[in-house]
Short mmCIF file of C-alpha atoms and ligand atoms in Angstrom, two decimals:
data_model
loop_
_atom_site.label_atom_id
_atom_site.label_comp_id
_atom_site.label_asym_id
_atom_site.label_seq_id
_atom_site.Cartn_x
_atom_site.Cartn_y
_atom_site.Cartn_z
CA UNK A 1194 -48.24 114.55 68.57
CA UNK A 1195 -45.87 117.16 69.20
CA UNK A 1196 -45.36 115.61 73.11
CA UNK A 1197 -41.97 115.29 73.00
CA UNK A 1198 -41.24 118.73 70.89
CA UNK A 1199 -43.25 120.41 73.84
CA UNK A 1200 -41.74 119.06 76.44
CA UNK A 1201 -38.06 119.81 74.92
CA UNK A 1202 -38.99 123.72 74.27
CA UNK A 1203 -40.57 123.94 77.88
CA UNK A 1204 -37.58 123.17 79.72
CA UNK A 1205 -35.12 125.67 77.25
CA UNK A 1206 -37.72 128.44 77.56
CA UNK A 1207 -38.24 127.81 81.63
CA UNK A 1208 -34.62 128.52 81.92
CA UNK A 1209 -34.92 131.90 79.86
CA UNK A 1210 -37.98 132.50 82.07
CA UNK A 1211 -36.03 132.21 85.09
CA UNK A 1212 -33.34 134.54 84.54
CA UNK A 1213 -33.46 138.54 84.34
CA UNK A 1214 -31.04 139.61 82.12
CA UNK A 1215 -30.41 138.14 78.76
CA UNK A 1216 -27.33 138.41 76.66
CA UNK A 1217 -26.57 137.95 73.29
CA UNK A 1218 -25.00 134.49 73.88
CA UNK A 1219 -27.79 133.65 76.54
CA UNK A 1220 -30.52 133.88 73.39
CA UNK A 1221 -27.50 132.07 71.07
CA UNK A 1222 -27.32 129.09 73.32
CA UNK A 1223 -30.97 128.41 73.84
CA UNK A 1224 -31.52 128.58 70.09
CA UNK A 1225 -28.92 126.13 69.22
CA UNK A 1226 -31.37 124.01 72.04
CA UNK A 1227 -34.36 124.86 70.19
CA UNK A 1228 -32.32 123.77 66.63
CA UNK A 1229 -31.71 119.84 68.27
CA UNK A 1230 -35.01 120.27 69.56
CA UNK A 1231 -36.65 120.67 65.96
CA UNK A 1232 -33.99 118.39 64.02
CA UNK A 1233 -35.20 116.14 66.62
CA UNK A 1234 -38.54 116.26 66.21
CA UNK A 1235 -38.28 115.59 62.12
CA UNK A 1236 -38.93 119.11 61.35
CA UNK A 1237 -36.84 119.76 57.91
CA UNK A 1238 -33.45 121.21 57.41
CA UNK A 1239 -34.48 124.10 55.61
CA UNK A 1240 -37.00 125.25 58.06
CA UNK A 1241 -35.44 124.72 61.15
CA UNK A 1242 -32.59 127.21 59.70
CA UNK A 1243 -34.97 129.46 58.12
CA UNK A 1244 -36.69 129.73 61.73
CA UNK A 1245 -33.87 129.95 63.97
CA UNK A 1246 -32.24 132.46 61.58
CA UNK A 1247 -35.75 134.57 61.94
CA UNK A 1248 -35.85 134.50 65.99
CA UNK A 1249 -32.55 135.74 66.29
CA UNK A 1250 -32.49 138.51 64.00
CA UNK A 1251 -35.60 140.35 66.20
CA UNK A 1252 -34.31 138.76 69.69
CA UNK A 1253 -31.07 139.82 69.41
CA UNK A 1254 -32.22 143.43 69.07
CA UNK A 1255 -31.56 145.68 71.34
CA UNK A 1256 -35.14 146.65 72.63
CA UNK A 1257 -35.86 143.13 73.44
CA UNK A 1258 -32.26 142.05 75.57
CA UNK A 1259 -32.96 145.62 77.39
CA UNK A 1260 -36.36 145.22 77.94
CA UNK A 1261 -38.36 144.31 81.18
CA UNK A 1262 -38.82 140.95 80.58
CA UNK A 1263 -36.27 139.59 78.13
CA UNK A 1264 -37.16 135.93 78.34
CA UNK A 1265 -40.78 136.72 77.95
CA UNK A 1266 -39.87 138.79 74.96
CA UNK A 1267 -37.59 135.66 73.67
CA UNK A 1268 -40.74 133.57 73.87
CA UNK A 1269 -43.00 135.31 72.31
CA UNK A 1270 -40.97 136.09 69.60
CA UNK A 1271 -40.56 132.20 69.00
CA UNK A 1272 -44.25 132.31 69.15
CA UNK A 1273 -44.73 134.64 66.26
CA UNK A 1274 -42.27 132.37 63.89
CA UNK A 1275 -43.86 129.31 65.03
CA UNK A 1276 -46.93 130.90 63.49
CA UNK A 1277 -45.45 132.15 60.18
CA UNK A 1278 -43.86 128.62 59.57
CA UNK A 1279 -47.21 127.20 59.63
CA UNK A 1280 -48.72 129.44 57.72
CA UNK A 1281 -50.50 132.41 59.56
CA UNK A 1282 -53.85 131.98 58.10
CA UNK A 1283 -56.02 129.51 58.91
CA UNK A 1284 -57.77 128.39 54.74
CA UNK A 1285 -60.45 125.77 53.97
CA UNK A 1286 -61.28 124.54 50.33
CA UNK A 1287 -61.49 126.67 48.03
CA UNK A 1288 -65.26 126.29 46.30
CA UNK A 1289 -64.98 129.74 44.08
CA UNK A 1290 -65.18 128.47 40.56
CA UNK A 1291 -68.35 127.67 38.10
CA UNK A 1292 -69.88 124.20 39.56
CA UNK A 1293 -69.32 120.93 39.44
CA UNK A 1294 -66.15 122.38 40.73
CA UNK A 1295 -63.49 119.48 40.83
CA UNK A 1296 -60.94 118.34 43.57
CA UNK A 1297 -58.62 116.27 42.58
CA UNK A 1298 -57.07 114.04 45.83
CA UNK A 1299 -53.55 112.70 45.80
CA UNK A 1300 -51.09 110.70 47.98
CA UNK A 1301 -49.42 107.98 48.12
CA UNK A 1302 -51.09 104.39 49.08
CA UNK A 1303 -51.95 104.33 52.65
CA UNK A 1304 -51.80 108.24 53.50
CA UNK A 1305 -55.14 108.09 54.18
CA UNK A 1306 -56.98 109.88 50.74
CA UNK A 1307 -59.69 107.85 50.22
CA UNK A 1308 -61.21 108.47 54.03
CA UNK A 1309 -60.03 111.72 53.73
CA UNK A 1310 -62.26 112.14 50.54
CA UNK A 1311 -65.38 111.18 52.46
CA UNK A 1312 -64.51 112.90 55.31
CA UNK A 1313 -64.05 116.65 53.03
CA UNK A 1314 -67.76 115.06 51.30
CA UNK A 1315 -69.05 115.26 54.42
CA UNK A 1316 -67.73 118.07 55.72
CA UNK A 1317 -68.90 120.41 52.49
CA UNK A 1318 -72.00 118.93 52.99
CA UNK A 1319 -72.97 119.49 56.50
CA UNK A 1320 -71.14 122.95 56.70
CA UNK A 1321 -71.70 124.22 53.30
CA UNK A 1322 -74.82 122.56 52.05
CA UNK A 1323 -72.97 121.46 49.07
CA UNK A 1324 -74.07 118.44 46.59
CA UNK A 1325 -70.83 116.28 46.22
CA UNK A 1326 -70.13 113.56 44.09
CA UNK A 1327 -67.25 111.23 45.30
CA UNK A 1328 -65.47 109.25 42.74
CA UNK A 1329 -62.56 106.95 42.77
CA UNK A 1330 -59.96 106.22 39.47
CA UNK A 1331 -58.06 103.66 41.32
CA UNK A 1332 -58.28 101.23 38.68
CA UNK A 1333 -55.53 99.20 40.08
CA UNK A 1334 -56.15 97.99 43.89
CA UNK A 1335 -59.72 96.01 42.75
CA UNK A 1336 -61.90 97.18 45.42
CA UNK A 1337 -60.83 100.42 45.70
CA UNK A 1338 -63.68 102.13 43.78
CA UNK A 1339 -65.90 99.54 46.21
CA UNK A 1340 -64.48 101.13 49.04
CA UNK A 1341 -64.47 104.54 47.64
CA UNK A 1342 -68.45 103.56 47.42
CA UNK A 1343 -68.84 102.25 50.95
CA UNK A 1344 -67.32 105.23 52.50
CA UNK A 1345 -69.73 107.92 50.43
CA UNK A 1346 -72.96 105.70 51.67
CA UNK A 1347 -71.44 105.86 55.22
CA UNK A 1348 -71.52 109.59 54.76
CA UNK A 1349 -74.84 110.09 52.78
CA UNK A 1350 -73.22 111.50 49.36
CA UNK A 1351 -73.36 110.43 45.96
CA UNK A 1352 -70.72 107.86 44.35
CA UNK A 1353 -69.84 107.87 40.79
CA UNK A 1354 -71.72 104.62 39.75
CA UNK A 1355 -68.65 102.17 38.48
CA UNK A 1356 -68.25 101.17 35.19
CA UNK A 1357 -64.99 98.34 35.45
CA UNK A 1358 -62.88 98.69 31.77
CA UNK A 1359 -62.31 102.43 31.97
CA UNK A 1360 -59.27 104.31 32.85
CA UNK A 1361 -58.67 107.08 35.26
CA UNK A 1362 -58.92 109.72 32.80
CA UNK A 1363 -62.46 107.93 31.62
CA UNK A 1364 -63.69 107.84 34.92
CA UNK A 1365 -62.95 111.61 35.55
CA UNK A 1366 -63.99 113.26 32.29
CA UNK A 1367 -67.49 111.00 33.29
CA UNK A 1368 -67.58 112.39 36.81
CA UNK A 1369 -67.17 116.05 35.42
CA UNK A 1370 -69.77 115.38 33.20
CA UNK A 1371 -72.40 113.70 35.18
CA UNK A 1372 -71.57 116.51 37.55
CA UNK A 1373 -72.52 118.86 35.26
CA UNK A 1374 -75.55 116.51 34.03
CA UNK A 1375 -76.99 116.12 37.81
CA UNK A 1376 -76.56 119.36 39.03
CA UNK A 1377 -73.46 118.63 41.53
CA UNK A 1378 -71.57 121.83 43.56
CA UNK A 1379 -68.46 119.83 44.13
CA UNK A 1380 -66.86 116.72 42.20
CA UNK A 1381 -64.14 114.97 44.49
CA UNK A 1382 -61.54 113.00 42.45
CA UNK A 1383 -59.52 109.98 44.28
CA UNK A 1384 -56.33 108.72 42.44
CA UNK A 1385 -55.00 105.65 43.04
CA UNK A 1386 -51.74 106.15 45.14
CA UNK A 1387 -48.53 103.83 45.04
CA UNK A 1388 -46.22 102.91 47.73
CA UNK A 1389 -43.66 105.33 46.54
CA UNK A 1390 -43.26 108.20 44.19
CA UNK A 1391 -42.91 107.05 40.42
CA UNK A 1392 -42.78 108.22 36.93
CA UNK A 1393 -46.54 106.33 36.03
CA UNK A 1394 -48.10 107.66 38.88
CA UNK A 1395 -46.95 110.80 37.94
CA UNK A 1396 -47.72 110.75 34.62
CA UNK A 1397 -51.33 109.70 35.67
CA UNK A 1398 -51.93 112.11 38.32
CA UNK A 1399 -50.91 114.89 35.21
CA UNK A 1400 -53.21 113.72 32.29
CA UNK A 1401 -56.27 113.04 35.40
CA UNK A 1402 -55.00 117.09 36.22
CA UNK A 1403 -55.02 118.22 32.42
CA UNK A 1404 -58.35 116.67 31.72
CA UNK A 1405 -60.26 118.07 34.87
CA UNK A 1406 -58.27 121.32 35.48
CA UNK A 1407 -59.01 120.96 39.34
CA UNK A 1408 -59.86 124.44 41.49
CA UNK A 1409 -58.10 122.24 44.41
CA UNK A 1410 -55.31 119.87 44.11
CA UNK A 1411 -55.08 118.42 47.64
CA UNK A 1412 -52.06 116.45 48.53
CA UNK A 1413 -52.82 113.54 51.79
CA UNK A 1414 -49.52 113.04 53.70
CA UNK A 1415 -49.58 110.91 56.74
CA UNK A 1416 -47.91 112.75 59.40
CA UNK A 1417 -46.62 109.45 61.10
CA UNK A 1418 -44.09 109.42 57.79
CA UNK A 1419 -41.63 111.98 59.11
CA UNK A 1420 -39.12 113.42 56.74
CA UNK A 1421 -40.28 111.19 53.83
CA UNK A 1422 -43.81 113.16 54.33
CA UNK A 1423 -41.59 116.16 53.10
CA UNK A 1424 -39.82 114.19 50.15
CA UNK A 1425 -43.29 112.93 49.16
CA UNK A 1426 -44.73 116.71 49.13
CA UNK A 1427 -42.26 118.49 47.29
CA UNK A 1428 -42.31 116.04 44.71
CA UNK A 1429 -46.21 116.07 44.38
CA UNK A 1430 -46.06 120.20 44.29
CA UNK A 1431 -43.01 120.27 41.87
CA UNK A 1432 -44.15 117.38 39.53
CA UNK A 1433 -48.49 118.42 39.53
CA UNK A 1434 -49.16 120.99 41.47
CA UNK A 1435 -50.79 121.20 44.31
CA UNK A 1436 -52.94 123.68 46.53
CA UNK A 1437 -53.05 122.75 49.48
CA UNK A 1438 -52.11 119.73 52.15
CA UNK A 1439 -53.90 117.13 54.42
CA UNK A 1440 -52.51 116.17 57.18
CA UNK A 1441 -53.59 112.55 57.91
CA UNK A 1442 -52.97 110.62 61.63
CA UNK A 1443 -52.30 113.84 63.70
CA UNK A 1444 -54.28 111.64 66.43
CA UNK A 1445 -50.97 109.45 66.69
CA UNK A 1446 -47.48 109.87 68.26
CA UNK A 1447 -45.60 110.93 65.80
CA UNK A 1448 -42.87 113.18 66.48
CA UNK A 1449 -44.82 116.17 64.29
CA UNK A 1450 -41.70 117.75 62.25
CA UNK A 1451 -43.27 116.76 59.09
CA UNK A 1452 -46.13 119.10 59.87
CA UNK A 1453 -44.14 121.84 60.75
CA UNK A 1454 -42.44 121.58 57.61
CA UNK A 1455 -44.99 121.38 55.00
CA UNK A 1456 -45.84 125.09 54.55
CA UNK A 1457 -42.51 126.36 54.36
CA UNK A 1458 -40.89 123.66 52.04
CA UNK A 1459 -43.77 123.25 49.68
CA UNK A 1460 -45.12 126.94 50.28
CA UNK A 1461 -48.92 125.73 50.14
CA UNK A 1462 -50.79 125.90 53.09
CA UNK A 1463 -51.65 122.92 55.41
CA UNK A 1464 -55.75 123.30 55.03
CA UNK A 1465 -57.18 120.29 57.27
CA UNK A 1466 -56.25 118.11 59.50
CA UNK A 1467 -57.12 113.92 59.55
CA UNK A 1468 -57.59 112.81 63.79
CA UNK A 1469 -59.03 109.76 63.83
CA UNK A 1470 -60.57 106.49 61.76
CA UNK A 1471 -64.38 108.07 62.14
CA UNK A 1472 -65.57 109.79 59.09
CA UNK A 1473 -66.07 113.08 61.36
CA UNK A 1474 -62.25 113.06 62.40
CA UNK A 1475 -60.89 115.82 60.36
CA UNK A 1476 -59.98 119.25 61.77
CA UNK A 1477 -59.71 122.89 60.09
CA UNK A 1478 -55.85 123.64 60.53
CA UNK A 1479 -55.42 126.69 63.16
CA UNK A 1480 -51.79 127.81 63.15
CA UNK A 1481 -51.71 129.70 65.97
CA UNK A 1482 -53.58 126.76 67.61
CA UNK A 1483 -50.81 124.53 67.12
CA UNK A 1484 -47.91 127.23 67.86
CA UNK A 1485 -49.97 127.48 71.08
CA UNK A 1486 -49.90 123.48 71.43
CA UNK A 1487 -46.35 123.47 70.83
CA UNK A 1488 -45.28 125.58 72.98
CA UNK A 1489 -47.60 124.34 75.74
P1 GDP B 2640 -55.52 105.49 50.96
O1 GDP B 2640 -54.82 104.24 50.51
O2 GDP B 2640 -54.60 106.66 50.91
O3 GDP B 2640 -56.80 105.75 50.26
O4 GDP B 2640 -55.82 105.30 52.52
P2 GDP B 2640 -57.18 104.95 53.26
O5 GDP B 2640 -58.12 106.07 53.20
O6 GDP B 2640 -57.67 103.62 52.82
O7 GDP B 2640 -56.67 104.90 54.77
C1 GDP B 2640 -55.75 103.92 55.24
C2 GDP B 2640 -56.02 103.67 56.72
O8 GDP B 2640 -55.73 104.85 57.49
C3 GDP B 2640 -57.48 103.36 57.04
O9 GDP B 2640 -57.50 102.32 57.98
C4 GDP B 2640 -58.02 104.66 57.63
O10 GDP B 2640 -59.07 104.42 58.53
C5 GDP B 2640 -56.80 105.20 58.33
N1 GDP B 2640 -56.83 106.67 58.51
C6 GDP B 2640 -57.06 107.62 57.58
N2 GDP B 2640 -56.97 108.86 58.11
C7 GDP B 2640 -56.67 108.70 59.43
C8 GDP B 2640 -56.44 109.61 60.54
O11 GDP B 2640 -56.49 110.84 60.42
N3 GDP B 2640 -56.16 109.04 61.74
C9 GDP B 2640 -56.09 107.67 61.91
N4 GDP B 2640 -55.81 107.21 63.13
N5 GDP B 2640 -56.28 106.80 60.90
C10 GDP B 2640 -56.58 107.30 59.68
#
């Protein structure tokens, strides 16, 4: 991830580096570089202007060009951005509500939420001590509340016993309940995702989100998805709601635009990150970390 990005940014900012003075055009020209450089590497439209526009207000200023080091200055200052487009703050899940609390999962097919829901099970119970209850209301792909169970044996928490018939909504206003009936901190919800965005998915994910009134929507996007990763979280934040992002398959070679672009086109911060297949491959989500990885 982010290889190519890194090595593209390296060579414009080696060239700043390099030279003493800096003028006005000099920082102009290697941010149209660092523009192609970010269009290239999927990162959206909207945040690839928003960013460049940001840099060259404050590098075109007078203390920087006149300073000691104006290409230091330059890259630093690209530094700083990098860090507010992803967010600043470092956030995990947000617990603070009266338990069972609930967590409702979404994506699309594929993205990666029902690992991702084991993985988080896990993680809040190693780290936080926390009692979770894992259950799935994909009624539609037949063994997905089988694998949903699988996955929460694998990881030592408790599955939502399945009862076939019911629908999504069913199967959540039972997991609050038997959350609040067995004494569970956290109830994880898994909708079923679809290949695409559509109306009934929608229009599920909403009534599941009415019923439960989830302290955490979390949104999965696959990072190896590119610009449709942004398409797919826009529509999620504009159509439910969410609270926060996933990041799924950060572990492969994909060109990492999409999560530059989360934060700044959804607004919600990117909270974890998914690195591998193992049920322990998932990552707290350290901006200045990646700024830092970025920029090598
Ligand atoms: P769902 O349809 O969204 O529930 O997706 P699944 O959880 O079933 O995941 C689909 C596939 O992606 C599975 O083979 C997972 O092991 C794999 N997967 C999930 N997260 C990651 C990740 O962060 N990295 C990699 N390499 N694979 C992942």
């Amino acid at each position: 991830m982010f290889e190519g990005l890194t090595g593209r940014l390296g060579d414009i900012f080696d060239r700043l580096r390099r030279r003493g003075a800096l003028s006005e055009e000099d920082v102009g020209a290697a941010l149209r570089e660092v523009r192609i450089a970010l269009l290239e590497a999927d990162v959206a439209l909207p945040a690839v202007k928003a960013f460049v526009a940001g840099v060259k207000e404050k590098a075109v200023g007078q203390e920087v060009l006149r300073g000691i080091n104006p290409g230091h200055m330059v890259i630093k200052i690209v530094h700083d951005h990098l860090v507010e487009l992803l967010g600043e703050t470092s956030e995990e899940i947000n617990l603070s509500a009266t338990p069972p609390v609930p967590v409702l999962m979404l994506g699309l097919q594929g993205s990666g939420k029902t690992t991702t829901s084991a993985k988080i099970a896990l993680r809040l119970k190693t780290r936080e001590k926390k009692k979770v209850l894992l259950a799935s209301l994909d009624t539609r792909r037949p063994a997905a509340q089988e694998q949903l169970k699988v996955l929460a044996d694998q990881v030592g928490v408790a599955s939502l016993p399945i009862i076939p018939g019911q629908t999504p909504v069913q199967i959540a206003r039972r997991a609050m309940e038997t959350g609040r009936l067995e004494g569970f901190d956290v109830v994880m919800l898994d909708t079923a995702g679809r290949l695409a965005i559509d109306d009934e998915l929608m229009a599920e994910v909403v009534e599941i989100r009415d019923a439960t009134k989830p302290v955490e929507s979390l949104l999965v996007v696959d990072a190896m998805t590119g610009q449709d990763a942004v398409t797919v979280a826009t529509n999620f934040n504009e159509r439910v709601g969410i609270t926060g992002i996933v990041m799924t398959r950060i572990d492969g070679d994909a060109r990492g635009g999409a999560a530059l672009s989360m934060r700044y086109v959804t607004g919600k911060p990117i909270k974890l990150l998914g690195v591998g297949e193992k049920v322990d491959a998932l990552e707290s989500f350290h901006p200045d970390r990646i700024a830092g990885r970025i920029l090598g």
